Amino acid sequence: MNFRLRGVEITLSFWFFCGAVLLLAADRSGTAGLFFWAIALHEGGHLLYLALARLPVGELRLSPLGLILSLAPGCRPTPGQSLLLNLSGCAANLLAAVLLLRVPGGGMAALRFSAVNTALGVLNLLPIPGLDGAQALEDGLALLLGWEKGARVHAVLMKIFCLAGAGMCGWRLAASGFRLPLACFGLAFVAGLVRETY
């Protein structure tokens, strides 16, 4: 389903909602619901930075891979703005994790939500193509080395990280037997390597 709201193109994927319903129905621990709230906080961090930096949003896409924000066509943020934009979602999760630990009487619920926010924030900082960490690394290298040299160094580093990640996941799968989360993580590294190569 596609529609426009205040000049922003919004795309809602049917498959995202199917996956979300299945995940919530299968989860008996309640962690899946907390994960969706953590994702909302993460994307809220990105949106807050966009509002503060006055960078226009062009598209919001709710896909099976999560919420994807795109800047308006023609908007060219500086490397510093792009770096802060890519780190703002992780910062929102990690700040929420710290604040939740300080909630008086929060108990186990606050502790669990803090752990989910920490996991999401740290996971997104990993330099894996498609995650905020990979883009933030590229922005940081562009600030230090300039766009052209930074992009070349980033491409080499992404190949190294993806090869190392795929190798580690393959080794763990061979050593401990098949595990679906590990297999999915390994596939993410391989997909990142293919994306960086072609």
Coordinates of C-alpha atoms in Angstrom, one line a residue:
M1 CA 0.0 0.0 0.0
N2 CA 1.4 3.4 -1.1
F3 CA 0.3 6.9 -0.1
R4 CA 1.7 10.4 0.5
L5 CA 1.6 12.3 3.7
R6 CA 2.9 15.9 3.8
G7 CA 5.0 15.2 0.8
V8 CA 6.6 12.0 2.1
E9 CA 6.0 8.8 0.1
I10 CA 4.9 6.0 2.5
T11 CA 5.0 2.4 1.5
L12 CA 3.6 -0.3 3.8
S13 CA 4.4 -3.9 2.9
F14 CA 1.8 -6.6 3.4
W15 CA 4.6 -9.1 4.1
F16 CA 5.9 -7.0 7.0
F17 CA 2.6 -7.3 8.8
C18 CA 2.3 -11.0 8.0
G19 CA 5.8 -11.6 9.4
A20 CA 5.1 -9.4 12.5
V21 CA 1.8 -11.2 13.3
L22 CA 3.5 -14.6 12.9
L23 CA 6.4 -13.6 15.1
L24 CA 4.2 -12.1 17.8
A25 CA 1.9 -15.2 17.7
A26 CA 4.9 -17.6 18.0
D27 CA 6.7 -15.7 20.8
R28 CA 5.7 -16.8 24.2
S29 CA 8.3 -14.8 26.1
G30 CA 7.0 -11.3 25.0
T31 CA 10.5 -10.4 23.7
A32 CA 9.2 -9.9 20.1
G33 CA 6.8 -7.1 21.3
L34 CA 9.7 -5.4 23.1
F35 CA 11.8 -5.8 20.0
F36 CA 9.2 -3.9 17.9
W37 CA 9.1 -1.1 20.5
A38 CA 12.9 -0.9 20.3
I39 CA 12.8 -0.7 16.5
A40 CA 10.3 2.2 16.9
L41 CA 12.7 3.9 19.3
H42 CA 15.6 3.4 16.9
E43 CA 13.7 4.8 13.9
G44 CA 12.4 7.6 16.1
G45 CA 16.1 8.5 16.8
H46 CA 16.7 8.8 13.1
L47 CA 13.6 10.9 12.6
L48 CA 14.4 13.2 15.5
Y49 CA 17.9 13.9 14.0
L50 CA 16.3 14.5 10.6
A51 CA 14.0 17.1 12.2
L52 CA 16.8 18.8 14.1
A53 CA 19.1 18.9 11.1
R54 CA 16.2 20.0 8.9
L55 CA 16.9 17.3 6.4
P56 CA 13.8 16.4 4.3
V57 CA 12.5 12.8 4.3
G58 CA 11.6 11.6 0.9
E59 CA 10.3 8.1 1.6
L60 CA 9.3 5.8 4.6
R61 CA 9.2 2.2 3.6
L62 CA 7.9 -0.5 6.0
S63 CA 9.4 -3.7 4.4
P64 CA 10.1 -7.2 5.6
L65 CA 13.6 -5.9 6.5
G66 CA 12.2 -3.2 8.8
L67 CA 11.6 0.6 8.4
I68 CA 13.8 2.2 5.7
L69 CA 14.1 6.0 5.6
S70 CA 15.2 7.8 2.5
L71 CA 16.1 11.4 2.1
A72 CA 14.3 13.6 -0.4
P73 CA 15.8 13.5 -4.0
G74 CA 18.4 16.1 -4.3
C75 CA 19.2 16.3 -0.6
R76 CA 22.9 15.9 -0.1
P77 CA 23.9 15.9 3.6
T78 CA 27.5 16.5 4.5
P79 CA 29.6 13.5 5.7
G80 CA 29.2 14.8 9.3
Q81 CA 25.4 15.1 9.0
S82 CA 25.3 11.6 7.4
L83 CA 27.4 10.2 10.2
L84 CA 25.2 11.6 12.9
L85 CA 22.1 10.5 11.1
N86 CA 23.4 6.9 10.9
L87 CA 24.4 6.9 14.6
S88 CA 21.2 8.6 15.9
G89 CA 19.1 5.4 15.8
C90 CA 21.7 3.4 17.8
A91 CA 22.2 6.3 20.2
A92 CA 18.4 6.4 20.9
N93 CA 18.5 2.6 21.7
L94 CA 21.5 2.9 23.9
L95 CA 20.2 6.0 25.7
A96 CA 16.9 4.2 26.3
A97 CA 18.8 1.2 27.7
V98 CA 20.6 3.3 30.2
L99 CA 17.5 5.3 31.3
L100 CA 15.5 2.1 31.7
L101 CA 18.0 0.8 34.2
R102 CA 17.4 4.0 36.3
V103 CA 13.6 3.7 36.4
P104 CA 12.7 3.3 40.1
G105 CA 10.8 0.1 40.6
G106 CA 11.1 -0.9 36.9
G107 CA 12.0 -4.5 37.9
M108 CA 12.3 -7.3 35.3
A109 CA 10.3 -5.5 32.6
A110 CA 12.6 -2.5 32.5
L111 CA 15.6 -4.8 32.6
R112 CA 14.4 -6.9 29.7
F113 CA 13.5 -3.8 27.6
S114 CA 16.9 -2.3 28.4
A115 CA 18.6 -5.6 27.2
V116 CA 16.6 -5.6 24.0
N117 CA 17.5 -1.9 23.3
T118 CA 21.2 -2.6 24.0
A119 CA 21.2 -5.6 21.7
L120 CA 19.5 -3.7 18.9
G121 CA 21.8 -0.7 19.3
V122 CA 25.0 -2.7 19.4
L123 CA 23.9 -5.0 16.5
N124 CA 23.2 -2.0 14.3
L125 CA 26.7 -0.6 15.0
L126 CA 28.3 -3.7 13.4
P127 CA 30.0 -2.8 10.0
I128 CA 27.7 -5.2 8.0
P129 CA 26.3 -3.8 4.7
G130 CA 22.7 -2.8 5.2
L131 CA 23.2 -1.8 8.9
D132 CA 23.8 1.7 10.2
G133 CA 27.4 0.7 11.3
A134 CA 28.5 0.1 7.7
Q135 CA 27.2 3.5 6.5
A136 CA 28.6 5.3 9.6
L137 CA 32.0 3.8 8.9
E138 CA 31.9 5.0 5.3
D139 CA 30.9 8.5 6.6
G140 CA 33.7 8.5 9.1
L141 CA 36.2 7.5 6.5
A142 CA 34.9 10.2 4.2
L143 CA 35.5 12.8 6.9
L144 CA 39.0 11.6 7.5
L145 CA 40.2 10.7 4.0
G146 CA 37.8 12.5 1.6
W147 CA 34.9 10.9 -0.4
E148 CA 36.9 9.2 -3.1
K149 CA 39.7 7.6 -0.9
G150 CA 37.2 6.9 1.9
A151 CA 34.9 5.0 -0.4
R152 CA 37.8 2.9 -1.7
V153 CA 39.0 2.0 1.9
H154 CA 35.4 1.4 2.9
A155 CA 34.8 -1.1 0.0
V156 CA 38.0 -3.0 1.0
L157 CA 37.0 -3.1 4.7
M158 CA 33.5 -4.3 3.9
K159 CA 34.9 -7.2 1.9
I160 CA 37.2 -8.2 4.7
F161 CA 34.4 -8.0 7.4
C162 CA 32.0 -10.0 5.2
L163 CA 34.6 -12.7 4.4
A164 CA 35.6 -12.9 8.1
G165 CA 31.9 -13.0 9.3
A166 CA 30.9 -15.6 6.7
G167 CA 34.0 -17.7 7.6
M168 CA 33.3 -17.5 11.4
C169 CA 29.6 -18.4 10.9
G170 CA 30.6 -21.3 8.7
W171 CA 33.1 -22.5 11.2
R172 CA 30.6 -22.3 14.0
L173 CA 28.0 -24.2 12.0
A174 CA 30.5 -26.9 11.2
A175 CA 31.6 -27.2 14.8
S176 CA 28.3 -27.1 16.6
G177 CA 25.7 -28.3 14.1
F178 CA 23.0 -26.4 12.2
R179 CA 21.4 -23.5 14.1
L180 CA 18.9 -21.3 12.2
P181 CA 19.9 -17.9 13.8
L182 CA 23.6 -18.5 13.0
A183 CA 22.8 -19.7 9.5
C184 CA 20.8 -16.5 8.9
F185 CA 23.6 -14.3 10.3
G186 CA 26.0 -16.2 8.0
L187 CA 23.7 -15.5 5.0
A188 CA 23.7 -11.8 5.9
F189 CA 27.5 -11.7 5.7
V190 CA 27.5 -13.6 2.4
A191 CA 24.8 -11.3 1.0
G192 CA 26.8 -8.3 2.1
L193 CA 29.9 -9.7 0.4
V194 CA 28.0 -10.2 -2.9
R195 CA 26.5 -6.7 -2.7
E196 CA 30.0 -5.2 -2.1
T197 CA 31.5 -7.2 -4.9
Y198 CA 28.9 -6.6 -7.7

